[in-house]
Amino acid sequence: MNPSTANIEEAILSAILAGRIPPGTRLGEQKLADLFGVSRTRVREAMMRLETRGIVQVSARRGWFVVEPSADEAREAFQTRRVIETGLLQTVREVPPKVLASLKEHVAIERQAIETGDVSSRACLLGDFHIHLADALGNRLLTEIIRDLTARTTLISMLYQPTEKAEESSHDHEDIVAAMEAGDLAGAARLMDEHIGKVEAGLDLSAKPDPLASLRELLVPSTFSDVAPSMPHAHGAAAPHAHHHPSTKED
Amino acid sequence: MNPSTANIEEAILSAILAGRIPPGTRLGEQKLADLFGVSRTRVREAMMRLETRGIVQVSARRGWFVVEPSADEAREAFQTRRVIETGLLQTVREVPPKVLASLKEHVAIERQAIETGDVSSRACLLGDFHIHLADALGNRLLTEIIRDLTARTTLISMLYQPTEKAEESSHDHEDIVAAMEAGDLAGAARLMDEHIGKVEAGLDLSAKPDPLASLRELLVPSTFSDVAPSMPHAHGAAAPHAHHHPSTKED
DNA sequence: GCTCACAGGCTTGTATACAAGACCTGTAAG
DNA sequence: CTTACAGGTCTTGTATACAAGCCTGTGAGC
């Protein structure tokens, strides 16, 4: 089948949400075109759409790059999420039982992923909670907005988050759902505010914007914390090219 | 100067916010290309960006059209605005005096436009209030979102609003600012909720989606829109010699 | 050994050509 | 008088060609 631009957009966005694409990744038009079996035109369309959604950015004649939000942009993203998500909880009058059940199930899946140590899916799940919430309590429009914002905060976490606190986040989610079940929407909103605040506070926004964090991400197989000493021939590496990076090659 | 795609986007969006482009308007690629003195490629880019922002829509091989939100989409847009704008007011802790002054000034300009009967600018100003609010209390990201949403609700009003209540809206704005000045952010949020609710309630969402509303808009010279609160709503006689001519722009 | 200039390759930017489809219109048959 | 059909025109959809710029590697000059 011929993938449409929407397919390409979705593929990239969901890869970002799943934490598979680090910020700063270069997305070459021709590479993507070959990969998806379409012409550059389609890829370009998808890229431009993603650019208006704040997911990628074009650097003139250099290529498309997954955004690397600055500290200020990070703060903006978190403020925006706080506004929308607390606003949503406070606007809603009652939570249908079906929604409650669905959210509880989601939290259960989260905990399971954490307990089994399924690192690859847990980041995705933690973000998904918020998307599910918007979908269940809000509408399509709101869900889309939250989804894009979640992609952004996912990238931000990859850039600035020194330690992951997956368990704590999942507990927060649980508390929020509990407050909703008790009919205390205002309390749920407060908890949500605190939750997002906690995540934001857990970032190190004074850290260097992005000197070689993305390079490291690409070279490290993600679950391994300790880097193997100088790789023999990391030259012809995996999927996205990483070898021409503006920064210095030595550390 | 060669207008970039951003210029084209901005030109169209601001025209919509000002109420100069009614919903359902066809935007031909070639026409716009000639108008802006660029090639179709650029126009197409701008259109696709506007499409991802929910402002226009493409109908395959027929052209680009300014969106005509359905009743459901209208409700979604209003719910989203309610969520975000009340959320913003409740998230903010204090309002800087400068912001307060700026908002008061804006309301004053609104009232003036209403008193002098400046119909063309008052619709723009009423929407601008919300954008200014987001800009002053929030951040760039939030402002962008609110801007796009305001464009949408502006179009919705053109489709479904039987009577304009500019004066009432302006009063609402005044009350909201007053509550903010009194430091009662929660109260301001409640007033905002009621305000948006009032606007939404003032719509006739059971009305026909758009049989010939757009045609009527095009035929009426628009500056004469203060002719009467009630247009001749006789269904058959509205367009005497306007057979199916979608592109009547031969100026 | 170091610096600087330049050329080559690779990437996006932009325009244009052509293909495919939708709508309109005029014509002819019933 | 109504309806069906066919041709023409206008529109977007898509690919491709070429222009322009960035990055890198090389080699000469000092």
XYZ file of C-alpha atoms (C1' of nucleotides) in Angstrom:
562
model
C 0.000 0.000 0.000
C 1.068 3.523 -0.669
C 1.449 5.312 2.612
C -0.145 8.719 2.662
C 1.392 11.725 4.338
C -0.836 11.059 7.338
C 0.758 7.649 7.721
C 4.217 9.127 7.694
C 3.244 11.763 10.216
C 1.708 9.165 12.465
C 4.654 6.819 12.192
C 7.081 9.479 13.279
C 4.890 10.901 15.990
C 4.189 7.561 17.572
C 7.855 6.657 17.420
C 8.592 9.829 19.327
C 5.884 9.138 21.877
C 7.347 5.696 22.378
C 10.728 7.254 23.020
C 12.283 5.553 20.036
C 13.425 8.765 18.371
C 15.586 11.077 20.446
C 15.512 14.854 20.061
C 17.851 16.217 17.446
C 17.524 13.204 15.197
C 17.983 14.091 11.600
C 15.200 13.027 9.285
C 16.396 13.131 5.714
C 13.773 13.525 3.059
C 15.261 11.061 0.656
C 15.908 8.492 3.362
C 12.339 8.628 4.532
C 11.097 8.586 0.969
C 13.000 5.389 0.282
C 11.906 3.905 3.570
C 8.232 4.526 2.962
C 8.421 3.885 -0.741
C 7.113 7.280 -1.763
C 8.587 10.331 -3.389
C 10.158 13.242 -1.599
C 7.074 15.339 -2.144
C 4.985 13.277 0.226
C 7.672 13.169 2.867
C 8.061 16.911 2.622
C 4.362 17.383 3.182
C 4.472 15.223 6.268
C 7.489 17.093 7.573
C 5.864 20.442 7.099
C 2.776 19.289 8.880
C 4.864 17.996 11.749
C 6.676 21.290 11.799
C 3.461 23.237 12.298
C 2.666 20.859 15.119
C 5.958 21.679 16.759
C 7.470 18.226 16.440
C 10.227 18.767 13.922
C 12.106 21.730 12.563
C 13.835 22.427 9.311
C 17.296 23.844 9.113
C 17.752 25.417 5.725
C 19.463 23.082 3.313
C 20.666 20.927 6.153
C 17.676 18.810 6.848
C 14.767 18.151 9.155
C 15.463 17.569 12.807
C 13.344 16.412 15.673
C 12.991 19.455 17.901
C 15.305 19.987 20.850
C 13.289 22.325 23.049
C 15.218 24.944 24.940
C 14.744 25.386 28.676
C 12.274 28.198 28.014
C 10.338 26.130 25.540
C 10.303 23.303 28.042
C 8.747 25.551 30.639
C 6.176 26.709 28.114
C 5.233 23.171 27.260
C 4.768 22.216 30.883
C 2.771 25.319 31.680
C 0.527 24.636 28.734
C -0.047 21.058 29.791
C -0.797 22.164 33.309
C -3.329 24.692 32.101
C -5.121 22.299 29.817
C -5.134 19.206 31.969
C -6.199 20.899 35.169
C -8.719 22.885 33.181
C -10.144 19.704 31.774
C -10.565 18.074 35.153
C -12.203 21.147 36.597
C -14.530 21.678 33.698
C -15.926 18.188 33.735
C -18.911 17.713 36.020
C -18.982 13.978 36.422
C -16.934 11.040 35.313
C -18.807 8.203 33.627
C -18.132 4.796 35.202
C -16.925 3.466 31.905
C -14.227 6.103 31.737
C -13.203 5.370 35.275
C -12.873 1.694 34.537
C -10.802 2.372 31.459
C -8.443 4.656 33.350
C -8.037 2.186 36.167
C -7.163 -0.480 33.698
C -4.589 1.770 32.146
C -2.949 2.433 35.487
C -2.896 -1.292 36.149
C -1.064 -1.854 32.891
C 1.388 0.861 33.823
C 2.207 -0.801 37.114
C 2.631 -4.116 35.453
C 5.051 -2.678 32.934
C 7.036 -1.113 35.745
C 7.111 -4.272 37.799
C 8.247 -6.423 34.933
C 10.832 -3.809 34.080
C 9.536 -3.271 30.586
C 11.422 -0.043 30.056
C 10.633 0.331 26.415
C 6.884 0.486 26.868
C 6.590 2.212 30.192
C 7.602 5.650 28.941
C 4.999 5.303 26.269
C 2.381 4.218 28.757
C 3.057 7.052 31.159
C 2.446 9.563 28.412
C -0.494 7.630 27.133
C -2.298 8.076 30.412
C -2.688 11.772 29.773
C -3.754 11.210 26.210
C -6.338 8.698 27.315
C -7.628 11.115 29.884
C -8.091 13.842 27.304
C -9.767 11.406 24.991
C -12.145 10.096 27.622
C -13.098 13.382 29.241
C -12.611 15.789 26.394
C -12.938 15.508 22.666
C -10.922 14.813 19.578
C -9.576 18.328 19.305
C -8.338 18.333 22.867
C -6.821 14.909 22.442
C -4.862 16.030 19.432
C -3.494 19.018 21.287
C -2.515 16.944 24.292
C -0.928 14.369 22.068
C 1.325 16.885 20.408
C 2.186 18.379 23.761
C 2.978 14.981 25.172
C 5.327 14.321 22.296
C 7.056 17.542 23.157
C 7.383 16.775 26.836
C 8.630 13.306 25.994
C 11.439 14.864 24.012
C 12.088 17.307 26.816
C 12.408 14.483 29.286
C 14.935 12.807 27.061
C 16.982 15.976 27.014
C 16.827 17.122 30.586
C 15.669 14.281 32.778
C 18.571 12.979 34.818
C 16.648 10.201 36.568
C 13.442 8.478 35.678
C 10.783 8.195 38.315
C 8.359 5.969 36.553
C 7.017 4.456 39.710
C 6.238 7.778 41.283
C 4.463 8.955 38.162
C 2.341 5.885 38.073
C 1.421 6.404 41.705
C 0.387 9.947 40.880
C -1.810 8.667 38.116
C -3.383 6.256 40.514
C -4.109 9.005 43.014
C -5.655 11.164 40.324
C -7.974 8.406 39.246
C -8.863 7.731 42.874
C -9.841 11.370 43.367
C -11.930 11.202 40.224
C -13.652 8.118 41.493
C -14.430 9.872 44.742
C -16.060 12.604 42.716
C -13.475 15.122 43.828
C -12.654 16.690 40.493
C -11.109 19.763 42.075
C -8.836 17.504 44.068
C -7.965 15.567 40.952
C -7.072 18.810 39.250
C -4.837 19.790 42.146
C -3.146 16.412 42.051
C -2.645 16.731 38.338
C -1.104 20.142 38.839
C 1.269 18.745 41.422
C 2.041 15.749 39.262
C 3.050 17.817 36.261
C 4.923 20.158 38.572
C 6.827 17.224 40.000
C 7.829 15.995 36.584
C 8.952 19.464 35.608
C 10.832 19.910 38.851
C 12.602 16.626 38.209
C 14.237 18.097 35.137
C 17.591 19.721 35.096
C 16.773 22.708 32.968
C 20.106 24.326 33.658
C 21.792 21.476 31.846
C 23.486 22.112 28.567
C 20.830 22.416 25.910
C 22.034 19.540 23.765
C 25.711 19.272 23.120
C 25.930 15.594 22.484
C 23.063 14.114 24.395
C 21.448 12.968 21.189
C 24.634 11.340 20.001
C 24.892 9.448 23.225
C 21.277 8.352 22.914
C 21.970 6.954 19.497
C 25.075 5.090 20.438
C 23.804 3.654 23.682
C 21.445 0.685 23.260
C 19.012 2.512 25.562
C 18.798 0.027 28.430
C 22.507 -0.005 29.135
C 23.560 2.693 31.519
C 27.267 2.043 31.296
C 28.806 2.766 27.979
C 31.121 0.276 26.431
C 34.569 1.733 25.953
C 35.198 3.224 22.533
C 33.300 1.317 19.959
C 35.499 -0.299 17.316
C 33.675 0.769 14.195
C 30.539 2.649 15.070
C 30.877 4.113 11.652
C 28.221 2.438 9.572
C 25.691 2.517 12.352
C 22.016 1.696 12.358
C 19.070 3.609 11.060
C 19.379 7.401 11.174
C 22.734 8.784 10.274
C 24.585 10.389 13.068
C 28.001 10.872 11.693
C 27.956 14.456 10.681
C 27.203 16.292 13.807
C 28.152 19.933 14.259
C 29.698 19.435 17.653
C 33.140 18.118 18.314
C 33.734 14.438 17.961
C 35.877 14.021 20.996
C 34.933 14.397 24.600
C 9.460 41.228 -1.306
C 8.719 37.606 -1.876
C 6.126 36.524 0.636
C 7.019 33.320 2.406
C 4.536 30.615 3.258
C 4.326 32.049 6.755
C 3.138 35.334 5.290
C 0.425 33.618 3.323
C -0.691 31.642 6.346
C -0.787 34.747 8.453
C -2.655 36.768 5.843
C -5.399 34.210 5.601
C -5.632 33.553 9.297
C -5.878 37.199 10.213
C -8.466 37.765 7.522
C -10.519 35.008 9.084
C -10.090 36.417 12.566
C -11.263 39.768 11.268
C -14.338 38.126 9.844
C -13.437 39.050 6.308
C -13.449 35.483 5.008
C -16.626 33.505 5.585
C -16.623 29.758 6.139
C -16.779 27.688 2.994
C -14.821 30.191 0.951
C -12.897 28.535 -1.777
C -9.197 29.298 -1.870
C -7.795 28.360 -5.242
C -4.112 27.615 -5.362
C -3.495 29.421 -8.608
C -5.543 32.437 -7.583
C -3.612 32.826 -4.379
C -0.354 32.216 -6.170
C -1.090 35.050 -8.574
C -2.278 37.262 -5.768
C 0.851 36.825 -3.700
C 3.150 36.657 -6.667
C 4.540 33.248 -5.851
C 4.257 29.808 -7.342
C 1.655 27.222 -6.463
C 4.188 25.305 -4.423
C 4.383 27.966 -1.762
C 0.648 28.405 -1.613
C 0.225 24.688 -1.272
C 2.601 24.617 1.646
C 0.687 27.353 3.388
C -2.597 25.574 2.753
C -1.329 22.330 4.157
C -0.063 24.056 7.241
C -3.406 25.745 7.701
C -5.065 22.403 7.236
C -3.132 20.854 10.091
C -4.191 23.823 12.172
C -7.812 23.102 11.381
C -8.455 26.301 9.458
C -8.927 25.038 5.926
C -9.690 21.723 4.333
C -8.930 20.242 0.985
C -11.532 18.561 -1.131
C -9.828 16.263 -3.569
C -9.360 17.902 -6.937
C -11.921 20.542 -6.089
C -9.916 22.964 -4.067
C -9.182 24.306 -0.635
C -12.036 25.586 1.457
C -12.227 27.470 4.690
C -13.681 24.989 7.163
C -17.377 24.915 7.911
C -17.483 23.232 11.307
C -20.385 20.899 11.954
C -22.504 21.283 15.057
C -20.448 18.614 16.769
C -17.199 20.250 15.827
C -18.574 23.525 17.095
C -19.280 21.992 20.468
C -15.797 20.527 20.529
C -14.250 23.879 19.801
C -16.194 25.591 22.551
C -15.464 22.877 25.068
C -11.792 23.122 24.253
C -11.772 26.850 24.651
C -13.589 26.570 27.934
C -11.092 24.052 29.237
C -8.066 26.060 28.244
C -9.217 29.518 29.186
C -10.642 28.617 32.564
C -7.605 26.465 33.175
C -5.367 29.390 32.424
C -7.128 31.715 34.836
C -7.089 29.147 37.592
C -3.477 28.203 37.111
C -2.189 31.729 37.320
C -1.398 32.906 40.835
C -1.328 36.637 40.416
C -1.908 39.106 37.650
C 0.829 41.660 37.050
C -0.432 45.260 37.041
C 0.910 45.768 33.572
C -1.207 42.953 32.231
C -4.237 44.321 33.999
C -3.714 47.729 32.479
C -3.308 46.269 29.029
C -6.486 44.252 29.327
C -8.453 47.206 30.602
C -7.275 49.227 27.685
C -8.374 46.511 25.337
C -11.844 46.428 26.827
C -12.032 50.192 26.489
C -11.219 49.932 22.813
C -13.883 47.278 22.445
C -16.527 49.516 23.960
C -15.490 52.362 21.785
C -15.775 50.264 18.658
C -19.229 49.177 19.726
C -20.367 52.691 20.524
C -19.154 54.099 17.249
C -20.754 51.179 15.475
C -17.525 50.024 13.923
C -18.858 46.647 12.933
C -15.901 45.574 10.907
C -13.412 45.783 13.732
C -15.537 44.818 16.684
C -15.746 41.130 15.824
C -12.005 41.108 15.524
C -11.587 42.888 18.830
C -13.881 40.566 20.716
C -11.840 37.593 19.625
C -8.627 39.446 20.223
C -9.456 39.832 23.877
C -9.033 36.127 24.440
C -5.849 36.024 22.436
C -4.434 38.904 24.414
C -5.351 37.175 27.622
C -3.531 34.025 26.615
C -0.552 36.046 25.521
C -0.387 38.061 28.734
C -0.993 35.255 31.207
C 0.322 32.288 29.308
C 3.021 31.824 26.744
C 3.589 31.694 23.054
C 2.481 28.109 22.698
C -0.774 28.741 24.472
C -1.374 31.878 22.462
C -0.966 29.996 19.233
C -3.441 27.371 20.305
C -5.977 29.928 21.423
C -5.506 31.858 18.231
C -6.329 28.887 16.073
C -9.283 28.067 18.261
C -10.530 31.609 18.063
C -10.358 31.486 14.315
C -12.486 28.386 14.461
C -15.079 29.872 16.765
C -15.182 32.993 14.637
C -16.124 30.850 11.670
C -18.643 28.991 13.791
C -20.276 32.236 14.794
C -20.585 33.231 11.172
C -22.332 29.966 10.455
C -24.657 29.583 13.391
C -25.004 32.899 15.153
C -28.417 34.357 14.468
C -27.899 37.565 16.416
C -24.771 39.317 17.517
C -24.445 40.327 21.095
C -21.304 42.335 20.937
C -22.252 44.564 23.794
C -22.961 41.709 26.147
C -19.689 40.047 25.260
C -17.794 43.197 25.964
C -19.512 43.514 29.312
C -18.490 39.972 30.118
C -14.921 40.806 29.276
C -15.107 43.790 31.572
C -16.417 41.664 34.420
C -13.671 39.120 33.917
C -11.006 41.779 34.082
C -12.660 43.246 37.167
C -12.537 39.888 38.913
C -8.904 39.558 37.961
C -8.183 42.966 39.359
C -9.871 41.982 42.599
C -7.537 39.012 42.759
C -10.405 36.599 42.413
C -8.959 34.313 39.772
C -11.394 31.533 40.547
C -14.228 33.963 40.057
C -12.704 35.158 36.820
C -12.501 31.569 35.659
C -16.158 31.041 36.497
C -17.119 34.190 34.630
C -15.075 33.054 31.656
C -16.829 29.716 31.721
C -20.204 31.430 31.765
C -19.130 33.836 29.071
C -18.089 31.135 26.664
C -21.197 29.185 27.590
C -23.327 32.194 26.770
C -21.744 32.604 23.386
C -22.220 28.934 22.663
C -25.800 29.020 23.872
C -26.448 31.956 21.575
C -25.768 29.774 18.577
C -28.415 27.933 16.670
C -26.623 24.654 16.263
C -29.693 22.969 14.892
C -29.559 25.285 11.917
C -28.759 23.901 8.534
C -25.017 23.420 8.286
C -24.489 25.810 5.402
C -26.822 25.601 2.477
C -26.261 29.052 1.117
C -25.000 31.038 4.025
C -21.654 31.415 2.382
C -23.213 32.554 -0.859
C -25.212 35.153 0.997
C -22.087 36.375 2.728
C -20.374 36.789 -0.583
C -23.184 38.684 -2.180
C -23.687 41.065 0.706
C -21.083 43.837 0.598
C -20.223 43.000 4.209
C -19.771 46.565 5.391
C -23.530 46.851 5.245
C -23.992 44.050 7.696
C -25.596 46.402 10.201
C -28.590 46.585 7.907
C -30.760 44.540 10.196
C -30.651 41.843 12.815
C -32.925 39.798 10.578
C -31.932 39.038 7.051
C -34.523 38.044 4.505
C -34.543 34.392 5.327
C -36.853 33.394 2.553
C -35.173 30.264 1.411
C -35.757 30.175 -2.313
C -35.364 33.802 -3.277
C -32.012 34.573 -1.779
C -29.985 34.020 -4.901
C -31.845 35.164 -8.004
C -29.386 34.672 -10.778
C -26.696 32.893 -8.885
C -26.801 29.459 -10.376
C -24.068 27.136 -9.323
C -21.175 29.453 -9.757
C -18.720 28.650 -7.040
C -16.013 30.850 -8.410
C -17.597 34.197 -9.003
C -14.486 36.159 -8.316
C -13.833 37.663 -11.727
C -12.778 41.053 -10.528
C 52.973 21.316 11.570
C 49.353 24.527 10.785
C 46.045 27.482 8.251
C 43.304 28.574 4.603
C 41.079 28.090 0.122
C 38.557 25.372 -2.920
C 36.187 21.662 -4.956
C 33.029 17.897 -4.675
C 29.135 15.601 -2.783
C 24.909 15.685 -0.550
C 20.718 18.020 1.058
C 16.893 20.925 0.737
C 14.257 24.865 -2.002
C 11.439 25.895 -5.861
C 9.360 25.718 -10.130
C 7.323 23.304 -13.742
C 5.255 19.537 -16.439
C 2.064 16.262 -16.761
C -1.579 13.090 -14.978
C -6.060 12.277 -12.935
C -10.393 13.570 -11.531
C -14.621 16.627 -10.753
C -17.797 19.732 -12.397
C -20.129 22.232 -15.897
C -22.405 22.580 -20.190
C -24.361 21.562 -24.334
C -26.672 18.148 -27.057
C -29.689 14.566 -28.261
C -32.960 11.041 -27.317
C -37.221 9.582 -25.093
C -40.162 18.994 -20.978
C -37.119 15.887 -18.709
C -33.229 12.957 -18.501
C -28.965 10.786 -19.894
C -24.545 11.231 -21.814
C -20.365 12.968 -23.613
C -16.936 16.450 -24.240
C -14.418 20.294 -22.441
C -12.453 23.002 -18.915
C -10.593 23.763 -14.610
C -8.718 22.082 -10.442
C -5.568 19.653 -7.537
C -2.070 15.471 -7.058
C 2.494 13.927 -7.917
C 6.860 13.407 -9.717
C 10.916 15.224 -11.488
C 14.490 18.545 -12.860
C 17.349 21.923 -11.651
C 19.138 25.661 -8.577
C 21.362 26.956 -4.326
C 23.668 26.228 -0.019
C 26.057 23.612 3.643
C 29.599 20.340 5.136
C 33.618 17.884 4.496
C 37.900 16.484 2.833
C 41.998 17.648 0.386
C 45.977 20.013 -0.971
C 48.835 23.985 -1.474
C 51.254 27.602 0.783
C 53.647 29.371 4.718
